[in-house]
N, CA, C and O atoms as a MOPAC input file, in Angstrom:
PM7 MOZYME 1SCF
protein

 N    -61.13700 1    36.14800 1    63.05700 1
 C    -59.81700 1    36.41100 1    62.51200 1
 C    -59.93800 1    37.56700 1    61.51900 1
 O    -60.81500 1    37.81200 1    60.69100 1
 N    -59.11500 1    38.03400 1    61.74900 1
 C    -59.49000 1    39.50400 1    60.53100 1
 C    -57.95900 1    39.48600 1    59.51000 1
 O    -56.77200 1    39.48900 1    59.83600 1
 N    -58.41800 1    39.47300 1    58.61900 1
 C    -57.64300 1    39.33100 1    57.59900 1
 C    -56.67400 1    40.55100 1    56.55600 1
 O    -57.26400 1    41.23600 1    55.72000 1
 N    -55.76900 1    40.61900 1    56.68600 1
 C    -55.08400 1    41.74900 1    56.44500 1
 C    -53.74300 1    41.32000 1    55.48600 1
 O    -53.10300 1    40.26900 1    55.50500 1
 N    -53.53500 1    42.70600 1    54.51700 1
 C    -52.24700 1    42.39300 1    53.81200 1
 C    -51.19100 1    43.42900 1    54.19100 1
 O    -51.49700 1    44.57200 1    54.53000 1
 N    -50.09300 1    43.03900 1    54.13000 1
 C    -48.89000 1    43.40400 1    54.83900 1
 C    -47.63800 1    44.05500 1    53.41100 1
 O    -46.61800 1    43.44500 1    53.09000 1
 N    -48.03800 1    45.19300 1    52.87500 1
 C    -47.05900 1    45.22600 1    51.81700 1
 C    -45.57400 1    45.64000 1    52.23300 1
 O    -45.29200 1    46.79200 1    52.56100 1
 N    -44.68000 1    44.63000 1    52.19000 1
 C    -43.22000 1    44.96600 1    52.94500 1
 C    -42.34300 1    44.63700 1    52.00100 1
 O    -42.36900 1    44.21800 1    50.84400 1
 N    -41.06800 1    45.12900 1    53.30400 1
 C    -39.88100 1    44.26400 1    52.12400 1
 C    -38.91000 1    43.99300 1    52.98400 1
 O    -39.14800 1    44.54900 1    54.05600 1
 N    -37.99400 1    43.43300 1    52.99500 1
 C    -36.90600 1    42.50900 1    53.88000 1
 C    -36.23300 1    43.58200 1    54.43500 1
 O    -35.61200 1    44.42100 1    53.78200 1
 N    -36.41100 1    43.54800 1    56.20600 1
 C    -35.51100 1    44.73000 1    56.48300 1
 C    -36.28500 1    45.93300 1    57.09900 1
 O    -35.70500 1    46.65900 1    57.90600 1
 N    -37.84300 1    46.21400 1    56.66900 1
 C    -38.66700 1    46.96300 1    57.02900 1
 C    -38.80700 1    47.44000 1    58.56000 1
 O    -39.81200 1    46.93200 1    59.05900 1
 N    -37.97200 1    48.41200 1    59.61500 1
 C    -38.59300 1    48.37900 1    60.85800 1
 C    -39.47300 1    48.93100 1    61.21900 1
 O    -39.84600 1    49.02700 1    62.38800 1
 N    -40.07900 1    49.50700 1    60.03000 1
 C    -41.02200 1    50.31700 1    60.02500 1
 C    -42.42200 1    49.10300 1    59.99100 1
 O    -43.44100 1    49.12200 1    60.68100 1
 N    -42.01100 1    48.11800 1    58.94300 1
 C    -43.06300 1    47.28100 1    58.67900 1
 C    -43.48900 1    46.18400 1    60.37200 1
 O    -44.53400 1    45.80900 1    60.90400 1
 N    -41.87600 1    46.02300 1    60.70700 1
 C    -41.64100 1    45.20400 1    62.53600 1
 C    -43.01600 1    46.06700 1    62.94800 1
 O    -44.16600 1    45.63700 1    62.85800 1
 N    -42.59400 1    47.45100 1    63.44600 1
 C    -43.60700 1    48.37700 1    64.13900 1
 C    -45.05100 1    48.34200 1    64.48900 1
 O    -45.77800 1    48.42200 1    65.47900 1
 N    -45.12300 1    48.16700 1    63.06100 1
 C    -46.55200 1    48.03800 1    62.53800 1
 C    -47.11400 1    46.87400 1    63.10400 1
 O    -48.12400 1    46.99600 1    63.79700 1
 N    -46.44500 1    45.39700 1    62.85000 1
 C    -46.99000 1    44.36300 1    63.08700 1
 C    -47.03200 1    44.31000 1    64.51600 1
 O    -47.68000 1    43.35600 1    64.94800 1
 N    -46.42300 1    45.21400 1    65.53500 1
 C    -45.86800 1    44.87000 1    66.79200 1
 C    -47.96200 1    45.89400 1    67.49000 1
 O    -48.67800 1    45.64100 1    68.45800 1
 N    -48.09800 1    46.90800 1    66.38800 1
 C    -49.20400 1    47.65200 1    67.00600 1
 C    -50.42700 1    46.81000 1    66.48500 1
 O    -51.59400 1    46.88600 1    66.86900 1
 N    -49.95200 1    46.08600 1    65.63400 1
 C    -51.32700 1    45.69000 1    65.30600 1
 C    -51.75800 1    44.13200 1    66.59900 1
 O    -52.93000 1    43.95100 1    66.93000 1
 N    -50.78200 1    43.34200 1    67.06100 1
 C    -51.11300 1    42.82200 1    67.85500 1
 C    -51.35000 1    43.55700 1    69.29100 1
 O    -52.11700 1    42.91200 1    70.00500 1
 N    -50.81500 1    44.88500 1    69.93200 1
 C    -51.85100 1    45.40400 1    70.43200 1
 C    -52.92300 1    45.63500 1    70.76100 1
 O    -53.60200 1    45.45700 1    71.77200 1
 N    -53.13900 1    46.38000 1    69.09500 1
 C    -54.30200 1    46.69000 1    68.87400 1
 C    -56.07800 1    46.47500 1    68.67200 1
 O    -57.14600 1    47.03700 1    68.91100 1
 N    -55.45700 1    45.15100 1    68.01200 1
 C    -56.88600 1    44.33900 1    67.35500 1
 C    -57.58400 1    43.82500 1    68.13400 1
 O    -57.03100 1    43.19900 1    69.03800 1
 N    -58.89200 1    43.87700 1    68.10000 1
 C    -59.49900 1    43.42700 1    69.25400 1
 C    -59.90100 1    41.56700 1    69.07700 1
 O    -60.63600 1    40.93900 1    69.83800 1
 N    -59.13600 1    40.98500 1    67.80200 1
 C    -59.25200 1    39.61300 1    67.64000 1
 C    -57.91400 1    39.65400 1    66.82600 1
 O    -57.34700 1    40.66600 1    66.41500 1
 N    -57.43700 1    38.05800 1    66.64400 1
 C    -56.16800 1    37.63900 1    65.90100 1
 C    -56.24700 1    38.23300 1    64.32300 1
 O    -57.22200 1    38.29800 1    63.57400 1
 N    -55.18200 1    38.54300 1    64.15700 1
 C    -55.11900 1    38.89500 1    63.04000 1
 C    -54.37300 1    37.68200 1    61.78700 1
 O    -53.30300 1    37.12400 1    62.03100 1
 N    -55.00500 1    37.48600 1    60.73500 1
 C    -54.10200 1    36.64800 1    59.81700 1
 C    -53.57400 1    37.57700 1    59.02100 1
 O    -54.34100 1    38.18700 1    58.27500 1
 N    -52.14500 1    37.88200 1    59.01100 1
 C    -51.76700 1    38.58100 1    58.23400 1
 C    -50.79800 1    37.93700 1    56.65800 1
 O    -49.66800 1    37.47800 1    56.82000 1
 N    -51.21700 1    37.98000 1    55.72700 1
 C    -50.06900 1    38.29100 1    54.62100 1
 C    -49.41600 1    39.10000 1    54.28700 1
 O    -49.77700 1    40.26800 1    54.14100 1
 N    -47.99700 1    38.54300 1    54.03800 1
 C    -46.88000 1    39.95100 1    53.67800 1
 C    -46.69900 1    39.66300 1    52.54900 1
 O    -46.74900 1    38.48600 1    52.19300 1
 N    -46.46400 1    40.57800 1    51.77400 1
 C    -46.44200 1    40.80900 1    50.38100 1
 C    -45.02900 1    41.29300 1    50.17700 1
 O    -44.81400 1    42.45600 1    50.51700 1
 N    -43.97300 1    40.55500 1    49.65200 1
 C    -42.66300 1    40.70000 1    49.34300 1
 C    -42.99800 1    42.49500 1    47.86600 1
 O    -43.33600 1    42.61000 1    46.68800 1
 N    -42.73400 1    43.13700 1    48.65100 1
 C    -42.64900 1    44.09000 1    47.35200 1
 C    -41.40000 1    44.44800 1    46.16500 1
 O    -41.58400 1    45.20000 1    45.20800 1
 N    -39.86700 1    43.60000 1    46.52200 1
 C    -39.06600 1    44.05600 1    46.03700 1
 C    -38.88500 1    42.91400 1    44.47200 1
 O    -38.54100 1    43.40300 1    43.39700 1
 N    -39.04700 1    42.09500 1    44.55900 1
 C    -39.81000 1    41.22700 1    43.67900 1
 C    -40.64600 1    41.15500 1    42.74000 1
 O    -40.82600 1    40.20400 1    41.97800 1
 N    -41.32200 1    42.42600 1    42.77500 1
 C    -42.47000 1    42.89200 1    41.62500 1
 C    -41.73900 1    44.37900 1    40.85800 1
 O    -41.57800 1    45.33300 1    41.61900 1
 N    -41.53100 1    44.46300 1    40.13500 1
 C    -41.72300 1    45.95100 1    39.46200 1
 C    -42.98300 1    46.99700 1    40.06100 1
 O    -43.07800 1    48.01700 1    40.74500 1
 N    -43.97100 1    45.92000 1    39.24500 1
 C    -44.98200 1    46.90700 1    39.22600 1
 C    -45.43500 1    47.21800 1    40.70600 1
 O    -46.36600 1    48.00600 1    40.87000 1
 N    -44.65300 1    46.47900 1    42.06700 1
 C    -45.54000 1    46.43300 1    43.07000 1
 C    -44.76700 1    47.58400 1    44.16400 1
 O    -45.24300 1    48.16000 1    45.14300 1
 N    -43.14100 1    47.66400 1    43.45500 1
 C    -42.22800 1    48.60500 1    43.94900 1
 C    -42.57400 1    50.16600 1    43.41100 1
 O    -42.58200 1    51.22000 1    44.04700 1
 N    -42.82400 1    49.92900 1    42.15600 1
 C    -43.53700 1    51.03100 1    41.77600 1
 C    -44.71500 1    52.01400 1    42.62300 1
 O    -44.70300 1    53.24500 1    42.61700 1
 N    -45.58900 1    51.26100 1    43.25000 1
 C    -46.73400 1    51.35300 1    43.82500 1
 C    -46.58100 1    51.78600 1    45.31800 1
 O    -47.17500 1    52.67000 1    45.93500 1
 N    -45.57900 1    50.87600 1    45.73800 1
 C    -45.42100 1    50.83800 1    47.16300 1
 C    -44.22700 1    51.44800 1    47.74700 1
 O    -44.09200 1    51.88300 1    48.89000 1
 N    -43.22300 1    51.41000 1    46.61100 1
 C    -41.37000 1    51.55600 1    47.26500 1
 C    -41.54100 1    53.00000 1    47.97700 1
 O    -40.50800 1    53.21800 1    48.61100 1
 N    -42.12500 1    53.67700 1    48.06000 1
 C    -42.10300 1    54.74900 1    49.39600 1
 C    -42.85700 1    54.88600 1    49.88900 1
 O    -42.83900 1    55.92400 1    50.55100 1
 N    -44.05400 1    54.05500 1    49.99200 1
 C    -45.27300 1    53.76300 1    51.37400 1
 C    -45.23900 1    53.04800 1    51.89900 1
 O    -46.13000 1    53.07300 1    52.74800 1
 N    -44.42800 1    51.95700 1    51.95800 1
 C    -44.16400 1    50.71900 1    52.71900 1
 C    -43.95300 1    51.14700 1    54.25200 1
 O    -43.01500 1    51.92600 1    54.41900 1
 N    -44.80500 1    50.69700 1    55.62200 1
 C    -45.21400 1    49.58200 1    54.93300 1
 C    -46.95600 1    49.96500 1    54.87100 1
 O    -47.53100 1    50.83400 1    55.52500 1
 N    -47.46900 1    49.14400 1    54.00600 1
 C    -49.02100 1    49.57400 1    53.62400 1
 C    -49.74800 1    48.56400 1    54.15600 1
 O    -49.24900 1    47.44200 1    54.07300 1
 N    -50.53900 1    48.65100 1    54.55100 1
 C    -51.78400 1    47.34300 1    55.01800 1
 C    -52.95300 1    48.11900 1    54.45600 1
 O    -53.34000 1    49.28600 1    54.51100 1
 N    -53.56600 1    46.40400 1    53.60000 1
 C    -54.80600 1    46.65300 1    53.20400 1
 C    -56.05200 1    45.77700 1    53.29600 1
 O    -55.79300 1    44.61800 1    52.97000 1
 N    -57.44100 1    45.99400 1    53.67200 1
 C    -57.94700 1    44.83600 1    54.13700 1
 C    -58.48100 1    43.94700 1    53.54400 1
 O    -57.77800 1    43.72500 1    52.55800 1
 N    -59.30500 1    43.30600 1    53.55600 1
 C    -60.06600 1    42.39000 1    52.48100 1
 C    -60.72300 1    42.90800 1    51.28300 1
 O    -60.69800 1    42.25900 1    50.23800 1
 N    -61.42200 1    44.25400 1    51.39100 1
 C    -61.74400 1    45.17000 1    50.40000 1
 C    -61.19500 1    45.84700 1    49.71700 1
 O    -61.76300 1    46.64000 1    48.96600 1
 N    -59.48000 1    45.65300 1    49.84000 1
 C    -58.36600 1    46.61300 1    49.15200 1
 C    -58.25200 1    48.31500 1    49.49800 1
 O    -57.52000 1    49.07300 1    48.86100 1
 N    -59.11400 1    48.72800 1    50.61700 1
 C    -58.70500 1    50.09600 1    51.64900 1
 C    -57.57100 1    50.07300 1    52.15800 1
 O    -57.37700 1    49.22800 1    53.03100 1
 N    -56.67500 1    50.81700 1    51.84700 1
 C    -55.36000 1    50.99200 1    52.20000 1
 C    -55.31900 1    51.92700 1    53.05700 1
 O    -56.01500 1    52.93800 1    53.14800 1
 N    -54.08800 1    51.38300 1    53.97600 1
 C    -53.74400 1    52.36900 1    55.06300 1
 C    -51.86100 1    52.55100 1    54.79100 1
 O    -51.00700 1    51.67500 1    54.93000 1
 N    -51.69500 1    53.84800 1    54.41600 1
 C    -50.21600 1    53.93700 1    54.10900 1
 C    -49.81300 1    54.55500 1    56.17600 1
 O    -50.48800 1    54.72700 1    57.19100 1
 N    -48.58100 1    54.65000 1    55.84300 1
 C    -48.05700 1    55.06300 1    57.54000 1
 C    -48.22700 1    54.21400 1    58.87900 1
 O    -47.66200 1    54.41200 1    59.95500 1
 N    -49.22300 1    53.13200 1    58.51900 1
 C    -49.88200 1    52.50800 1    59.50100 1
 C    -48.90800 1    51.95200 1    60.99800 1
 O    -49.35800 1    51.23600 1    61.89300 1
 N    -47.35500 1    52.58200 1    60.91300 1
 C    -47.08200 1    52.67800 1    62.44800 1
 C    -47.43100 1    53.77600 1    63.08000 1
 O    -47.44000 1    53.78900 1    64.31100 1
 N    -47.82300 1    55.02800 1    62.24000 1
 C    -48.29200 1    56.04800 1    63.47900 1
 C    -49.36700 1    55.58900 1    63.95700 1
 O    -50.46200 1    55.59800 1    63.39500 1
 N    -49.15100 1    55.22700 1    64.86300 1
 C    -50.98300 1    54.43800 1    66.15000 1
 C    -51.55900 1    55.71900 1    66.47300 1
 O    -52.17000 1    55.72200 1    67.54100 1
 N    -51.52700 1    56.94800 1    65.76100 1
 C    -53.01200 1    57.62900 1    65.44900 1
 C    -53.57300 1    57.14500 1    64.55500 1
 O    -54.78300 1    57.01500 1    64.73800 1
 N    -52.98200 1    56.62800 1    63.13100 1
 C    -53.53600 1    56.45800 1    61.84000 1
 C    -54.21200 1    55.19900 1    61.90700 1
 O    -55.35400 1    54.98100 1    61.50300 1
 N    -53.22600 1    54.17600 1    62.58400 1
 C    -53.83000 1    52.69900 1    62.45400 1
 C    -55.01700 1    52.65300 1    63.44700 1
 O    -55.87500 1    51.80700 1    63.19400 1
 N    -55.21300 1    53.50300 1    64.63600 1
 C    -56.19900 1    53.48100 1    65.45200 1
 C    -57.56500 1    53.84500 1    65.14200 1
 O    -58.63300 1    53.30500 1    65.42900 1
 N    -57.22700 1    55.07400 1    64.36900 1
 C    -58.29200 1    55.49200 1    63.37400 1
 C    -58.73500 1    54.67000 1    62.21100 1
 O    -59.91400 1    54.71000 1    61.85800 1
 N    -57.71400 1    53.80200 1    61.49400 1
 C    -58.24100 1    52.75400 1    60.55600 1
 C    -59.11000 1    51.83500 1    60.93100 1
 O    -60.26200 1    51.74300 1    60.50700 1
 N    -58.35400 1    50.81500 1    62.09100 1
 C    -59.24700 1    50.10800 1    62.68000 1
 C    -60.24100 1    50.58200 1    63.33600 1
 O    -60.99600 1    49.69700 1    63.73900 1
 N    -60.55100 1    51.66900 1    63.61300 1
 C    -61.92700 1    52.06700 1    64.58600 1
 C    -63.61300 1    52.13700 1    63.36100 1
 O    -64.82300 1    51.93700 1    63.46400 1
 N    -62.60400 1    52.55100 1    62.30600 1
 C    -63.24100 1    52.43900 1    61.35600 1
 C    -64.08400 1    51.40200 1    61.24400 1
 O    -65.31100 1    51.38600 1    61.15200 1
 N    -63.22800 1    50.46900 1    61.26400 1
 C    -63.76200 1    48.87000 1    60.84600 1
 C    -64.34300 1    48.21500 1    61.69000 1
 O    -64.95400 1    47.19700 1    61.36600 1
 N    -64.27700 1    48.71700 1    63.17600 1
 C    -64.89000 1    48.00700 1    64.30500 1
 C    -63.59900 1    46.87600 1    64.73200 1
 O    -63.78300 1    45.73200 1    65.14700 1
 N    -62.46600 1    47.44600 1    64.53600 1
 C    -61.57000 1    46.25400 1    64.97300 1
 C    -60.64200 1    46.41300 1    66.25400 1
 O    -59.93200 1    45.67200 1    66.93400 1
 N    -61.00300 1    47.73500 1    66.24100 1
 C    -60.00500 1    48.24100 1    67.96400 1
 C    -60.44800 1    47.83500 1    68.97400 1
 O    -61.60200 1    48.05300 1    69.34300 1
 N    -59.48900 1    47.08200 1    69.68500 1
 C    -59.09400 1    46.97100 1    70.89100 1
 C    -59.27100 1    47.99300 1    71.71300 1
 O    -58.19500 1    48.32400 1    72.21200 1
 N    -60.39700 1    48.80000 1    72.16000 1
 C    -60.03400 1    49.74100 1    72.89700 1
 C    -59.21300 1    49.99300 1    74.13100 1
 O    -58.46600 1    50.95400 1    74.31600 1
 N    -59.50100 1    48.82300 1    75.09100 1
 C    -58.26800 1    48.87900 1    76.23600 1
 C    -56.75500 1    48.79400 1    75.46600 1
 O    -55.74700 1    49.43400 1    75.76400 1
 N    -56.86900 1    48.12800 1    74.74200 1
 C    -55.43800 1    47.85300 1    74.18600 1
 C    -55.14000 1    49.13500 1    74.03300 1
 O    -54.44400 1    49.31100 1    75.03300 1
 N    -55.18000 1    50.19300 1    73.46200 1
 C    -55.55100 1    51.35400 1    72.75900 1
 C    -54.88300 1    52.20300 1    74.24900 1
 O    -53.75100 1    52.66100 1    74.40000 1
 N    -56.05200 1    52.19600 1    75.22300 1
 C    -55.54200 1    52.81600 1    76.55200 1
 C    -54.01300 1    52.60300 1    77.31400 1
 O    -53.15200 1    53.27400 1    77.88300 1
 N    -54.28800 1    51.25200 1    76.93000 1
 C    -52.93200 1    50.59100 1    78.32500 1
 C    -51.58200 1    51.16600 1    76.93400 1
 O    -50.56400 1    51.83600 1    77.10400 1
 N    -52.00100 1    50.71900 1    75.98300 1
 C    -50.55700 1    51.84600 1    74.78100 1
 C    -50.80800 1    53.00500 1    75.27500 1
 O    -49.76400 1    53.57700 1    75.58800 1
 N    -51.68500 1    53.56700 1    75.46900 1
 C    -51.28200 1    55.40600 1    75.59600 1
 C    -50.65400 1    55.55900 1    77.32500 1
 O    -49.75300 1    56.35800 1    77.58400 1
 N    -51.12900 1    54.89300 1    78.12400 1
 C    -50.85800 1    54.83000 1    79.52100 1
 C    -49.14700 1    54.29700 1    79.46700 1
 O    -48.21100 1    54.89100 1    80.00300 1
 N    -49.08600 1    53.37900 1    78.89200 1
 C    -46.97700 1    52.95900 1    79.02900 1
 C    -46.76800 1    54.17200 1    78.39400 1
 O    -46.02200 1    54.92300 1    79.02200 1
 N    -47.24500 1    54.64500 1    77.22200 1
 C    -46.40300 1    55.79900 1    76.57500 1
 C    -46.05900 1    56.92300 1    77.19200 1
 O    -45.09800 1    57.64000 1    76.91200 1
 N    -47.39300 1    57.18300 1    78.62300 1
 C    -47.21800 1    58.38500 1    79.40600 1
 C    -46.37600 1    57.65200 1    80.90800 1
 O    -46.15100 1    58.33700 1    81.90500 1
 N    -46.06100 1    56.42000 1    80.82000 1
 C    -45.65700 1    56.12600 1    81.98100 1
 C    -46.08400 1    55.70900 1    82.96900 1
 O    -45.38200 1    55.54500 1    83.96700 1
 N    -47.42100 1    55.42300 1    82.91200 1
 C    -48.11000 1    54.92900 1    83.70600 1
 C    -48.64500 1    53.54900 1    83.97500 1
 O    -49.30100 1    53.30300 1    84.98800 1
 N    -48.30300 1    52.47500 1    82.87800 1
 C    -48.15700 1    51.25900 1    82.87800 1
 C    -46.98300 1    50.12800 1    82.14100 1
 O    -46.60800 1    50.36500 1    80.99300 1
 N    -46.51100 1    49.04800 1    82.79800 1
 C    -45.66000 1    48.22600 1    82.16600 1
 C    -46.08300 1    47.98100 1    80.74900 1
 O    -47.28400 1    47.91900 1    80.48500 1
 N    -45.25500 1    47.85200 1    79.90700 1
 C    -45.62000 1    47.52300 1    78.45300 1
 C    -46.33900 1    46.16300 1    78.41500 1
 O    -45.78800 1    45.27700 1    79.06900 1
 N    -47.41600 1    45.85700 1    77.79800 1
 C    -48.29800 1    44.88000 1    77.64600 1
 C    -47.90100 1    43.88500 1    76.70000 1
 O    -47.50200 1    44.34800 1    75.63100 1
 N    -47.90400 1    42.52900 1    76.81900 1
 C    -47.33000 1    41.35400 1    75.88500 1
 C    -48.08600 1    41.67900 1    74.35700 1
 O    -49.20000 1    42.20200 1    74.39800 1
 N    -47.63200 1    41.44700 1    73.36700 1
 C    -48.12100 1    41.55800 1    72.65000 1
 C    -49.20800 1    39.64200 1    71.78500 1
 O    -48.74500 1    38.51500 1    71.60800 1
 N    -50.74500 1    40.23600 1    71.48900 1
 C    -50.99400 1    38.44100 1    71.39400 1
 C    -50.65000 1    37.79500 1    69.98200 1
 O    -50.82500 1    38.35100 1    68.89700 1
 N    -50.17400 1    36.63100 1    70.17100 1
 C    -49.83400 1    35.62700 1    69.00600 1
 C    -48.49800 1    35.68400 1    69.31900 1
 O    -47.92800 1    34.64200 1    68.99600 1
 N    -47.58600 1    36.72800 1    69.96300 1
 C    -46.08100 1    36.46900 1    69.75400 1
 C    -45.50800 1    35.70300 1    70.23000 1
 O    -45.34400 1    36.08200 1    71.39000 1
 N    -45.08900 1    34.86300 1    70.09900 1
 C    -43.76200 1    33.70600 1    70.17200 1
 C    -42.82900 1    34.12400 1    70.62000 1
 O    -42.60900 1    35.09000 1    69.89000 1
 N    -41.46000 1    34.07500 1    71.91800 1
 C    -40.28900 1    33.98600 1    71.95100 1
 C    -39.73400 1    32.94200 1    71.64900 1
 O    -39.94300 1    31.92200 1    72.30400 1
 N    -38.81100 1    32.96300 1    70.47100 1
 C    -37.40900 1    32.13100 1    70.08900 1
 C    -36.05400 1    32.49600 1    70.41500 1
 O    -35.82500 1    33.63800 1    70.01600 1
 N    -35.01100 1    31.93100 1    71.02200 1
 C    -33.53500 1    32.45800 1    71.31300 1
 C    -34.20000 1    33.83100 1    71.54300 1
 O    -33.41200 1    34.29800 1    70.72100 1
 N    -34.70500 1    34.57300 1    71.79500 1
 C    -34.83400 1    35.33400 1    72.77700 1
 C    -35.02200 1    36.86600 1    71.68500 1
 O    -34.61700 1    38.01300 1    71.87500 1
 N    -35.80800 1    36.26200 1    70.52800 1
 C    -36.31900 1    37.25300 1    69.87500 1
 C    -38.03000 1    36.84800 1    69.81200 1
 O    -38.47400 1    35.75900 1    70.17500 1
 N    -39.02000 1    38.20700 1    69.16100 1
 C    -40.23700 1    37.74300 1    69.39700 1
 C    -40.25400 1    37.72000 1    67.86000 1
 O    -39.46300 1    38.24700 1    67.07700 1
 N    -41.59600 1    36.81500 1    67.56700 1
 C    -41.84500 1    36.50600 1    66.18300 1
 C    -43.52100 1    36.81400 1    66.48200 1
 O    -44.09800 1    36.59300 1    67.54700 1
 N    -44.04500 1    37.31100 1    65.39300 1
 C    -45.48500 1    37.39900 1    65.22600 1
 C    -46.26600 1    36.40800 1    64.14700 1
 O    -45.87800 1    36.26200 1    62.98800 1
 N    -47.35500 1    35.79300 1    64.67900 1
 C    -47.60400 1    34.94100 1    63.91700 1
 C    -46.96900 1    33.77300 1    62.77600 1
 O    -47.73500 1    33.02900 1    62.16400 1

C-alpha cells in the first residue's frame, strides 16, 4: 500500500483528476489522505494556489500532479509506476485503446468513488 497525502479542498476537479491518474497509475493500492485545506489558515496559505498537492510519507511534494507527465515522473521516481498502466493511458489518449477501469473504484447511482 503506498501511502500518500492529498492536499484539497471541496470542489477540486483538478484534485478528482489527480485521484482518477493515480489509480491508473500506481503499480499497488494507494491509501490516500485528503487534507481539507480551507479549514486551516496556515494550510491555505501554503497550498490555496497549488492545490491539488500530493505528498509522500517523507513530505516530497508534488504540486500539478494531474499533468501525468509530472505525476509519472514523481512516481517513477519512487519505484511506484505502473508502467503498462502508463502505456494503455498514452495508447486511449492516442486512440488506440478503450479507457481502462480505474483500481479501487466503486460505482454508486452511477457515479465512481475512489477509495
Amino acid at each position: 500500500m503506498i501511502p500518500l497525502t492529498l492536499y484539497t479542498t471541496l470542489g477540486c476537479h483538478l484534485c478528482s483528476q489527480l485521484e482518477g491518474l493515480l489509480g491508473l497509475l500506481c503499480r499497488e493500492p494507494v491509501a490516500l489522505d485528503r487534507v481539507e485545506i480551507s479549514e486551516d489558515q496556515a494550510l491555505m496559505a501554503r497550498y490555496g494556489v497549488r492545490i491539488p498537492v500530493l505528498a509522500d510519507g517523507e513530505g516530497h511534494e508534488l504540486d500539478r500532479g494531474f499533468e501525468a507527465s509530472r505525476l509519472v515522473a514523481w512516481l517513477a521516481e519512487r519505484e511506484w509506476l505502473d508502467e503498462e498502466g502508463w502505456e494503455a493511458l498514452r495508447r486511449q489518449w492516442e486512440g488506440e485503446e478503450a479507457p481502462r477501469e480505474v483500481r479501487g473504484a466503486q460505482r454508486r447511482g452511477g457515479r465512481r468513488y475512489l477509495g
